[in-house]
Short mmCIF file of C-alpha atoms and ligand atoms in Angstrom, two decimals:
data_model
loop_
_atom_site.label_atom_id
_atom_site.label_comp_id
_atom_site.label_asym_id
_atom_site.label_seq_id
_atom_site.Cartn_x
_atom_site.Cartn_y
_atom_site.Cartn_z
CA UNK A 1 10.78 194.55 89.18
CA UNK A 2 7.87 192.14 88.97
CA UNK A 3 7.11 191.30 92.59
CA UNK A 4 4.43 188.62 92.77
CA UNK A 5 4.16 188.47 96.57
CA UNK A 6 5.95 189.43 99.74
CA UNK A 7 6.44 187.46 102.94
CA UNK A 8 7.24 188.91 106.33
CA UNK A 9 9.29 186.76 108.72
CA UNK A 10 10.07 187.79 112.27
CA UNK A 11 12.95 185.31 112.30
CA UNK A 12 14.52 183.64 109.29
CA UNK A 13 17.67 181.70 108.47
CA UNK A 14 19.04 183.50 105.42
CA UNK A 15 22.04 182.26 103.46
CA UNK A 16 24.21 184.68 105.46
CA UNK A 17 22.68 183.79 108.83
CA UNK A 18 19.74 184.52 111.12
CA UNK A 19 17.92 187.79 110.56
CA UNK A 20 14.90 189.56 112.07
CA UNK A 21 11.84 191.30 110.63
CA UNK A 22 12.68 190.34 107.07
CA UNK A 23 10.49 191.15 104.08
CA UNK A 24 11.08 188.70 101.22
CA UNK A 25 9.94 189.61 97.72
CA UNK A 26 9.11 186.74 95.35
CA UNK A 27 8.44 187.35 91.66
CA UNK A 28 5.76 185.64 89.61
CA UNK A 29 8.36 183.11 88.46
CA UNK A 30 8.87 182.02 92.12
CA UNK A 31 12.38 183.46 92.42
CA UNK A 32 13.37 185.47 95.48
CA UNK A 33 14.04 188.99 94.16
CA UNK A 34 14.50 191.03 97.35
CA UNK A 35 15.37 190.53 101.00
CA UNK A 36 14.89 193.40 103.42
CA UNK A 37 15.88 192.81 107.06
CA UNK A 38 14.73 195.09 109.89
CA UNK A 39 11.59 196.03 107.99
CA UNK A 40 7.99 196.37 109.10
CA UNK A 41 5.14 194.13 107.98
CA UNK A 42 2.95 196.09 105.62
CA UNK A 43 -0.63 195.20 104.77
CA UNK A 44 0.27 193.46 101.49
CA UNK A 45 2.75 191.00 103.05
CA UNK A 46 1.92 187.51 104.27
CA UNK A 47 3.15 187.23 107.86
CA UNK A 48 4.71 183.82 108.57
CA UNK A 49 3.57 182.23 111.81
CA UNK A 50 6.96 180.99 113.01
CA UNK A 51 10.66 180.95 112.19
CA UNK A 52 11.47 180.24 108.54
CA UNK A 53 14.33 178.03 107.37
CA UNK A 54 15.27 176.82 103.89
CA UNK A 55 13.59 173.67 102.58
CA UNK A 56 16.18 170.94 102.07
CA UNK A 57 16.88 168.83 99.00
CA UNK A 58 16.41 165.09 99.28
CA UNK A 59 19.21 163.75 97.12
CA UNK A 60 18.27 160.07 96.91
CA UNK A 61 14.84 158.49 96.46
CA UNK A 62 13.41 155.24 95.10
CA UNK A 63 9.83 156.44 95.44
CA UNK A 64 8.03 153.13 94.78
CA UNK A 65 9.73 151.57 97.84
CA UNK A 66 7.54 153.69 100.13
CA UNK A 67 4.82 151.07 99.50
CA UNK A 68 6.81 148.45 101.43
CA UNK A 69 8.18 150.65 104.23
CA UNK A 70 7.56 148.79 107.49
CA UNK A 71 6.60 145.55 105.77
CA UNK A 72 10.08 144.01 105.63
CA UNK A 73 10.51 143.90 109.38
CA UNK A 74 9.37 140.31 109.84
CA UNK A 75 12.10 137.70 110.12
CA UNK A 76 12.38 135.32 107.18
CA UNK A 77 15.34 133.54 108.72
CA UNK A 78 17.95 134.42 111.30
CA UNK A 79 20.18 135.50 108.44
CA UNK A 80 18.07 138.31 107.01
CA UNK A 81 20.18 140.92 105.25
CA UNK A 82 20.24 143.64 102.64
CA UNK A 83 20.13 140.87 100.05
CA UNK A 84 17.02 139.16 101.42
CA UNK A 85 15.33 142.59 101.75
CA UNK A 86 16.12 143.08 98.06
CA UNK A 87 14.16 139.94 97.16
CA UNK A 88 11.13 141.37 98.99
CA UNK A 89 11.59 144.62 97.06
CA UNK A 90 11.72 142.71 93.74
CA UNK A 91 8.41 141.02 94.62
CA UNK A 92 6.85 144.45 95.14
CA UNK A 93 8.19 145.62 91.77
CA UNK A 94 6.70 142.58 90.02
CA UNK A 95 3.23 143.65 91.19
CA UNK A 96 3.29 147.38 90.48
CA UNK A 97 1.67 149.05 87.46
CA UNK A 98 2.50 152.59 86.26
CA UNK A 99 -0.70 153.75 88.02
CA UNK A 100 0.53 152.26 91.30
CA UNK A 101 3.92 153.90 90.87
CA UNK A 102 2.30 157.29 90.32
CA UNK A 103 -0.03 156.97 93.33
CA UNK A 104 2.73 155.78 95.67
CA UNK A 105 5.14 158.44 94.42
CA UNK A 106 2.57 161.21 94.88
CA UNK A 107 1.97 160.06 98.44
CA UNK A 108 5.69 159.85 99.17
CA UNK A 109 6.39 163.30 97.74
CA UNK A 110 3.61 164.81 99.85
CA UNK A 111 5.18 163.18 102.91
CA UNK A 112 8.63 164.48 102.01
CA UNK A 113 7.20 168.00 101.86
CA UNK A 114 5.71 167.53 105.31
CA UNK A 115 9.13 166.36 106.48
CA UNK A 116 10.82 169.59 105.39
CA UNK A 117 12.06 168.74 101.90
CA UNK A 118 11.28 171.08 98.97
CA UNK A 119 13.09 169.13 96.26
CA UNK A 120 13.77 165.47 95.56
CA UNK A 121 16.30 163.68 93.37
CA UNK A 122 14.63 160.54 92.02
CA UNK A 123 17.12 157.74 91.30
CA UNK A 124 14.75 156.06 88.92
CA UNK A 125 15.48 152.51 87.78
CA UNK A 126 12.01 150.91 87.78
CA UNK A 127 11.62 151.60 84.06
CA UNK A 128 9.13 148.95 82.96
CA UNK A 129 6.18 147.29 84.64
CA UNK A 130 6.78 143.53 84.52
CA UNK A 131 3.94 143.09 82.02
CA UNK A 132 5.62 145.62 79.69
CA UNK A 133 9.15 144.21 79.75
CA UNK A 134 10.39 143.94 76.17
CA UNK A 135 7.78 146.40 74.90
CA UNK A 136 8.24 149.61 76.91
CA UNK A 137 11.00 152.14 76.30
CA UNK A 138 10.71 153.38 79.89
CA UNK A 139 9.14 156.72 79.04
CA UNK A 140 5.79 155.97 80.67
CA UNK A 141 7.26 155.34 84.13
CA UNK A 142 9.40 158.49 83.97
CA UNK A 143 6.34 160.49 82.91
CA UNK A 144 4.47 159.15 85.97
CA UNK A 145 7.28 160.34 88.25
CA UNK A 146 7.16 163.81 86.67
CA UNK A 147 3.41 163.93 87.10
CA UNK A 148 3.59 162.82 90.75
CA UNK A 149 6.05 165.62 91.51
CA UNK A 150 3.76 168.09 89.77
CA UNK A 151 0.69 166.92 91.73
CA UNK A 152 2.49 166.95 95.06
CA UNK A 153 4.17 170.27 94.28
CA UNK A 154 7.76 169.26 95.03
CA UNK A 155 10.81 170.26 92.98
CA UNK A 156 12.31 167.34 91.05
CA UNK A 157 15.64 166.26 89.65
CA UNK A 158 14.97 163.19 87.53
CA UNK A 159 17.79 160.66 87.19
CA UNK A 160 16.99 157.78 84.85
CA UNK A 161 19.26 154.93 85.92
CA UNK A 162 21.35 152.72 83.68
CA UNK A 163 21.02 149.14 84.95
CA UNK A 164 22.09 146.14 82.88
CA UNK A 165 23.61 143.37 85.03
CA UNK A 166 23.25 141.32 88.19
CA UNK A 167 26.85 141.59 89.35
CA UNK A 168 30.48 142.48 88.58
CA UNK A 169 31.79 141.18 85.28
CA UNK A 170 28.56 141.74 83.33
CA UNK A 171 26.49 138.92 84.85
CA UNK A 172 23.10 138.43 83.24
CA UNK A 173 20.29 140.13 85.14
CA UNK A 174 18.06 137.82 87.16
CA UNK A 175 14.29 137.54 86.74
CA UNK A 176 13.52 140.08 89.47
CA UNK A 177 15.67 142.70 87.77
CA UNK A 178 13.95 142.58 84.34
CA UNK A 179 11.88 145.75 85.04
CA UNK A 180 15.12 147.74 85.47
CA UNK A 181 17.05 146.80 82.35
CA UNK A 182 18.26 149.03 79.53
CA UNK A 183 20.90 148.63 76.85
CA UNK A 184 23.15 151.63 76.19
CA UNK A 185 21.21 152.70 73.09
CA UNK A 186 17.75 152.39 74.60
CA UNK A 187 18.95 154.26 77.68
CA UNK A 188 20.33 157.16 75.65
CA UNK A 189 17.12 157.25 73.60
CA UNK A 190 15.13 157.53 76.85
CA UNK A 191 17.27 160.49 77.96
CA UNK A 192 16.70 162.19 74.59
CA UNK A 193 12.97 161.66 74.83
CA UNK A 194 12.86 163.00 78.38
CA UNK A 195 14.91 166.12 77.75
CA UNK A 196 12.11 168.34 76.35
CA UNK A 197 9.57 166.93 78.82
CA UNK A 198 11.79 167.84 81.75
CA UNK A 199 12.58 171.27 80.38
CA UNK A 200 8.87 172.05 79.95
CA UNK A 201 8.10 170.86 83.49
CA UNK A 202 10.98 172.77 85.16
CA UNK A 203 12.53 169.43 86.15
CA UNK A 204 16.32 169.00 86.23
CA UNK A 205 17.47 166.00 84.21
CA UNK A 206 20.62 164.06 85.05
CA UNK A 207 21.48 160.38 84.99
CA UNK A 208 22.64 157.60 87.24
CA UNK A 209 24.54 154.36 86.95
CA UNK A 210 22.90 151.97 89.37
CA UNK A 211 26.20 150.62 90.74
CA UNK A 212 29.50 149.12 89.61
CA UNK A 213 27.63 145.82 89.97
CA UNK A 214 24.97 146.73 87.41
CA UNK A 215 27.05 148.22 84.57
CA UNK A 216 30.32 147.18 82.95
CA UNK A 217 33.10 149.78 82.65
CA UNK A 218 32.57 149.87 78.88
CA UNK A 219 28.86 150.51 79.25
CA UNK A 220 29.52 153.23 81.82
CA UNK A 221 31.99 154.94 79.50
CA UNK A 222 29.59 154.70 76.58
CA UNK A 223 26.73 156.24 78.56
CA UNK A 224 28.88 158.98 80.06
CA UNK A 225 30.55 160.00 76.81
CA UNK A 226 27.34 160.08 74.77
CA UNK A 227 25.25 161.94 77.31
CA UNK A 228 24.72 165.62 76.57
CA UNK A 229 22.55 166.94 79.40
CA UNK A 230 25.44 168.01 81.66
CA UNK A 231 23.25 167.36 84.72
CA UNK A 232 24.24 165.48 87.87
CA UNK A 233 25.63 161.91 87.75
CA UNK A 234 24.83 159.61 90.66
CA UNK A 235 25.95 156.08 91.52
CA UNK A 236 25.44 153.68 94.46
CA UNK A 237 28.85 152.63 95.73
CA UNK A 238 30.32 150.55 98.57
CA UNK A 239 27.11 150.27 100.55
CA UNK A 240 27.53 146.66 101.64
CA UNK A 241 30.65 144.75 102.65
CA UNK A 242 29.75 142.06 100.11
CA UNK A 243 30.00 144.64 97.33
CA UNK A 244 33.51 145.48 98.52
CA UNK A 245 34.49 141.78 98.57
CA UNK A 246 32.99 141.13 95.13
CA UNK A 247 34.69 144.19 93.65
CA UNK A 248 38.06 143.12 95.11
CA UNK A 249 37.60 139.62 93.68
CA UNK A 250 36.72 141.03 90.26
CA UNK A 251 39.20 143.91 89.94
CA UNK A 252 41.67 143.70 92.81
CA UNK A 253 40.42 147.11 93.94
CA UNK A 254 37.78 148.38 96.35
CA UNK A 255 34.69 150.02 94.80
CA UNK A 256 35.42 153.66 95.69
CA UNK A 257 39.06 153.31 94.59
CA UNK A 258 37.95 151.66 91.37
CA UNK A 259 35.42 154.40 90.65
CA UNK A 260 37.92 157.20 91.33
CA UNK A 261 40.70 155.49 89.34
CA UNK A 262 38.64 154.72 86.26
CA UNK A 263 36.13 157.56 85.92
CA UNK A 264 36.45 161.37 85.93
CA UNK A 265 34.63 161.84 89.22
CA UNK A 266 34.19 165.54 89.96
CA UNK A 267 31.58 167.94 91.31
CA UNK A 268 28.94 166.67 88.88
CA UNK A 269 29.00 163.36 90.73
CA UNK A 270 27.23 162.08 93.80
CA UNK A 271 28.43 158.86 95.46
CA UNK A 272 25.41 157.33 97.18
CA UNK A 273 26.20 155.68 100.54
CA UNK A 274 30.00 155.23 100.12
CA UNK A 275 29.76 153.49 103.49
CA UNK A 276 32.80 151.27 103.30
CA UNK A 277 35.93 153.30 102.57
CA UNK A 278 39.51 153.17 103.78
CA UNK A 279 40.92 156.44 105.14
CA UNK A 280 42.68 156.96 101.83
CA UNK A 281 39.45 156.46 99.87
CA UNK A 282 37.66 158.85 102.23
CA UNK A 283 40.24 161.56 101.55
CA UNK A 284 40.22 160.94 97.80
CA UNK A 285 36.44 161.08 97.55
CA UNK A 286 36.42 164.31 99.58
CA UNK A 287 39.05 165.88 97.32
CA UNK A 288 37.19 164.86 94.14
CA UNK A 289 34.48 167.48 94.83
CA UNK A 290 31.75 164.85 94.54
CA UNK A 291 28.94 164.84 97.10
CA UNK A 292 28.51 161.86 99.41
CA UNK A 293 24.79 161.05 99.35
CA UNK A 294 23.92 159.74 102.81
CA UNK A 295 20.65 158.03 103.70
CA UNK A 296 21.11 157.29 107.39
CA UNK A 297 17.66 155.81 108.16
CA UNK A 298 17.80 153.37 105.24
CA UNK A 299 21.46 152.58 105.91
CA UNK A 300 20.49 151.67 109.48
CA UNK A 301 17.40 149.74 108.37
CA UNK A 302 19.38 147.65 105.85
CA UNK A 303 22.33 147.06 108.15
CA UNK A 304 24.82 148.79 105.86
CA UNK A 305 27.30 150.27 108.31
CA UNK A 306 28.33 153.77 109.38
CA UNK A 307 29.65 156.35 106.92
CA UNK A 308 32.94 157.96 108.07
CA UNK A 309 31.37 161.42 108.26
CA UNK A 310 33.80 163.01 110.72
CA UNK A 311 36.85 162.09 108.61
CA UNK A 312 35.10 162.97 105.37
CA UNK A 313 34.15 166.43 106.63
CA UNK A 314 37.67 166.96 108.03
CA UNK A 315 39.03 166.27 104.55
CA UNK A 316 36.70 168.95 103.15
CA UNK A 317 34.13 166.51 101.75
CA UNK A 318 30.65 167.62 100.73
CA UNK A 319 27.57 165.72 101.86
CA UNK A 320 23.83 165.70 101.48
CA UNK A 321 20.93 163.58 102.72
CA UNK A 322 18.39 161.33 101.08
CA UNK A 323 15.61 159.06 102.27
CA UNK A 324 16.30 156.24 99.78
CA UNK A 325 13.87 153.39 100.70
CA UNK A 326 11.71 155.83 102.73
CA UNK A 327 11.50 154.01 106.05
CA UNK A 328 11.74 157.63 107.20
CA UNK A 329 10.57 160.68 105.26
CA UNK A 330 11.90 163.54 107.33
CA UNK A 331 14.81 165.95 107.33
CA UNK A 332 15.06 165.79 111.11
CA UNK A 333 15.23 162.01 111.27
CA UNK A 334 17.97 161.71 108.64
CA UNK A 335 20.15 164.44 110.13
CA UNK A 336 19.70 163.11 113.67
CA UNK A 337 20.63 159.56 112.64
CA UNK A 338 23.62 160.82 110.68
CA UNK A 339 24.98 162.44 113.84
CA UNK A 340 23.95 159.58 116.15
CA UNK A 341 25.79 156.97 114.04
CA UNK A 342 29.01 158.91 114.58
CA UNK A 343 28.30 159.21 118.34
CA UNK A 344 27.55 155.50 118.73
CA UNK A 345 30.76 154.62 116.90
CA UNK A 346 32.97 157.10 118.80
CA UNK A 347 31.16 157.03 122.17
CA UNK A 348 31.41 160.79 122.21
CA UNK A 349 28.99 163.67 121.57
CA UNK A 350 28.65 166.47 119.01
CA UNK A 351 30.64 164.86 116.19
CA UNK A 352 29.66 166.67 112.97
CA UNK A 353 30.39 170.26 113.96
CA UNK A 354 32.43 173.00 112.39
CA UNK A 355 34.24 173.84 115.68
CA UNK A 356 33.85 174.70 119.37
CA UNK A 357 30.57 176.44 120.11
CA UNK A 358 29.01 175.40 116.81
CA UNK A 359 25.54 173.87 116.73
CA UNK A 360 25.30 170.35 115.31
CA UNK A 361 21.90 171.11 113.74
CA UNK A 362 23.21 174.23 112.04
CA UNK A 363 26.35 172.47 110.79
CA UNK A 364 24.27 169.62 109.33
CA UNK A 365 21.68 171.92 107.74
CA UNK A 366 24.32 174.15 106.13
CA UNK A 367 26.31 171.18 104.82
CA UNK A 368 23.32 169.33 103.43
CA UNK A 369 21.88 172.43 101.77
CA UNK A 370 25.12 173.08 99.89
CA UNK A 371 25.65 169.40 99.04
CA UNK A 372 21.99 168.91 98.17
CA UNK A 373 21.95 171.84 95.75
CA UNK A 374 25.08 170.53 94.04
CA UNK A 375 23.85 166.95 93.79
CA UNK A 376 20.42 168.07 92.54
CA UNK A 377 21.94 170.27 89.83
CA UNK A 378 20.37 173.39 91.33
CA UNK A 379 22.43 176.52 90.95
CA UNK A 380 21.96 177.71 94.51
CA UNK A 381 20.29 176.89 97.78
CA UNK A 382 19.12 178.67 100.89
CA UNK A 383 17.04 181.78 101.27
CA UNK A 384 18.81 184.40 99.13
CA UNK A 385 18.17 186.66 96.17
CA UNK A 386 18.14 184.62 92.97
CA UNK A 387 17.16 181.34 94.63
CA UNK A 388 13.84 179.57 94.24
CA UNK A 389 11.34 180.46 96.99
CA UNK A 390 11.41 177.13 98.89
CA UNK A 391 11.07 177.42 102.64
CA UNK A 392 9.82 175.72 105.76
CA UNK A 393 7.93 177.57 108.48
CA UNK A 394 8.50 175.94 111.83
CA UNK A 395 5.66 175.91 114.35
CA UNK A 396 5.87 179.18 116.26
CA UNK A 397 3.12 178.01 118.62
CA UNK A 398 5.22 175.04 119.78
CA UNK A 399 6.83 176.16 123.06
CA UNK A 400 10.14 174.46 122.22
CA UNK A 401 10.37 176.53 119.06
CA UNK A 402 8.83 179.69 120.52
CA UNK A 403 11.36 179.86 123.36
CA UNK A 404 14.40 178.95 121.22
CA UNK A 405 16.79 181.41 119.63
CA UNK A 406 18.67 181.06 116.34
CA UNK A 407 20.56 177.76 115.98
CA UNK A 408 18.71 176.35 118.99
CA UNK A 409 15.65 176.40 116.74
CA UNK A 410 17.35 173.93 114.38
CA UNK A 411 18.62 171.77 117.25
CA UNK A 412 15.14 171.63 118.83
CA UNK A 413 13.62 170.67 115.47
CA UNK A 414 16.19 168.01 114.63
CA UNK A 415 17.00 166.50 118.02
CA UNK A 416 13.88 167.08 120.12
CA UNK A 417 10.82 167.37 117.89
CA UNK A 418 11.04 166.09 114.32
CA UNK A 419 8.15 166.54 111.90
CA UNK A 420 5.75 167.96 114.46
CA UNK A 421 7.84 171.16 114.28
CA UNK A 422 7.14 171.56 110.53
CA UNK A 423 4.05 173.72 110.03
CA UNK A 424 3.97 175.21 106.53
CA UNK A 425 6.10 174.41 103.48
CA UNK A 426 6.46 176.69 100.48
CA UNK A 427 7.84 175.43 97.16
CA UNK A 428 8.22 177.75 94.17
CA UNK A 429 6.41 180.50 96.08
CA UNK A 430 3.34 178.37 96.88
CA UNK A 431 2.30 176.85 100.17
CA UNK A 432 1.86 173.14 99.49
CA UNK A 433 1.74 172.20 103.18
CA UNK A 434 -0.26 174.34 105.59
CA UNK A 435 -0.64 173.64 109.32
CA UNK A 436 1.02 170.28 108.81
CA UNK A 437 -1.34 169.11 106.07
CA UNK A 438 -0.70 168.72 102.38
CA UNK A 439 -3.11 170.67 100.19
CA UNK A 440 -4.35 167.43 98.55
CA UNK A 441 -3.97 165.19 101.57
CA UNK A 442 -7.40 163.53 101.45
CA UNK A 443 -7.28 162.61 97.75
CA UNK A 444 -3.71 161.44 98.00
CA UNK A 445 -4.46 159.24 101.01
CA UNK A 446 -7.57 157.72 99.47
CA UNK A 447 -5.69 156.72 96.32
CA UNK A 448 -2.72 155.50 98.31
CA UNK A 449 -4.79 153.28 100.59
CA UNK A 450 -6.49 151.71 97.58
CA UNK A 451 -3.12 151.01 95.96
CA UNK A 452 -1.72 149.47 99.14
CA UNK A 453 -4.73 147.17 99.50
CA UNK A 454 -4.38 146.09 95.88
CA UNK A 455 -0.65 145.45 96.23
CA UNK A 456 -1.23 143.37 99.38
CA UNK A 457 -3.96 141.19 97.88
C1 NGQ B 1 18.16 149.87 95.25
N1 NGQ B 1 18.73 150.12 97.56
O1 NGQ B 1 18.62 149.98 94.13
O2 NGQ B 1 17.00 150.16 95.54
C2 NGQ B 1 19.10 149.44 96.35
C3 NGQ B 1 19.01 147.97 96.56
C4 NGQ B 1 20.75 147.00 95.02
C5 NGQ B 1 19.64 150.48 98.41
N2 NGQ B 1 20.88 150.25 98.11
C6 NGQ B 1 19.31 147.14 95.37
N3 NGQ B 1 19.35 151.05 99.54
O3 NGQ B 1 21.56 147.82 95.43
O4 NGQ B 1 21.07 146.09 94.28
ZN1 ZN B 2 19.45 153.78 96.51
#
């Protein structure tokens, strides 16, 4: 066996549960090849400084939006909404070059690592800089995303997004949407061109349909039947009440019902948000095997509503978390808000739990690891033989962590500490974050500040 390195963890959350004094062997290809509990730390092993937990997958990102996080919090009118926020976002898009997208994405991905994510699914629809509309095939922007992930050192699932219309019924795109647009043929050509690039870069390739608003049923069928990659398929659905109303007016059906009736939704699929569902839709989506991609901080920021997580989990539904518009960039913040939304709605405590005595943090971490791996097209997740060596070392010098045992460690991280508990992050067997700092933090920040100043001017 080709063992590239070994780690020694006094306490670690393995796929089968907490274990002590574990030696983890990682081969030169960054796969975990051995796990030995109750071992001793020999001189060749790297001793981790605190409890180790699996890095999570972020299943929904629009990386470029990190540039405007915190800048859409000023009232335009008393009627500000998701739709007015979107106009602000379109103005940002109109100003960004491929260089800006790469710099902002690199910064974001370094922040996601520091927040406890080891992998990100990029729902990528900003295909053309405004100046290139009509000339670009979209490859350049995708290549910039791949390069940003490489620089930051995060795992990537790349989902080029099919986006063709402004609303149900094939409405023409508006001016702000021009940078997103593809026809079916140009979209499939982009996927073909990206396939070898992604394979060479160890990037999973899938695809997304922006929403039922942005593609006609015929276009969706054409894209889905021609596509050969067999990777994940993601779609935004039923995020805003207006989308539900518009879908009813157009088809007589609600968006989630329409999607499940008309398309072969199964475990390749991830329904992003799925906020507004009837009980019947909730049960049907759960039974489909698709993952619900929840982005609680963005959903709160945009005033979307509260996902029916307790019902969905009761029906056996699978879920994962994403950071979407990146008003937050942390595992802890997303999981905490997911649980708190349910508490605020129900006026009760400890909502997303597997049963009496279960820890909320543990339930949420287990669920989002399984759902995240599925939605990212990764074969497996968690710290186990055969999985990629992606892990988070929590700060063993923090007294809250030092004095906690087992699942309390997760609950302290998620509910009491947040990112300050994240010390080191390993992706593919390499530490990309050490003592809370990214390995390229200074360069990344310098470039990012310059880009922000340029975008603001
Ligand atoms: C997006 N974002 O595509 O970035 C959307 C807004 C839309 C979120 N839904 C635009 N959070 O859905 O039309
Ligand atoms: Zn989104």
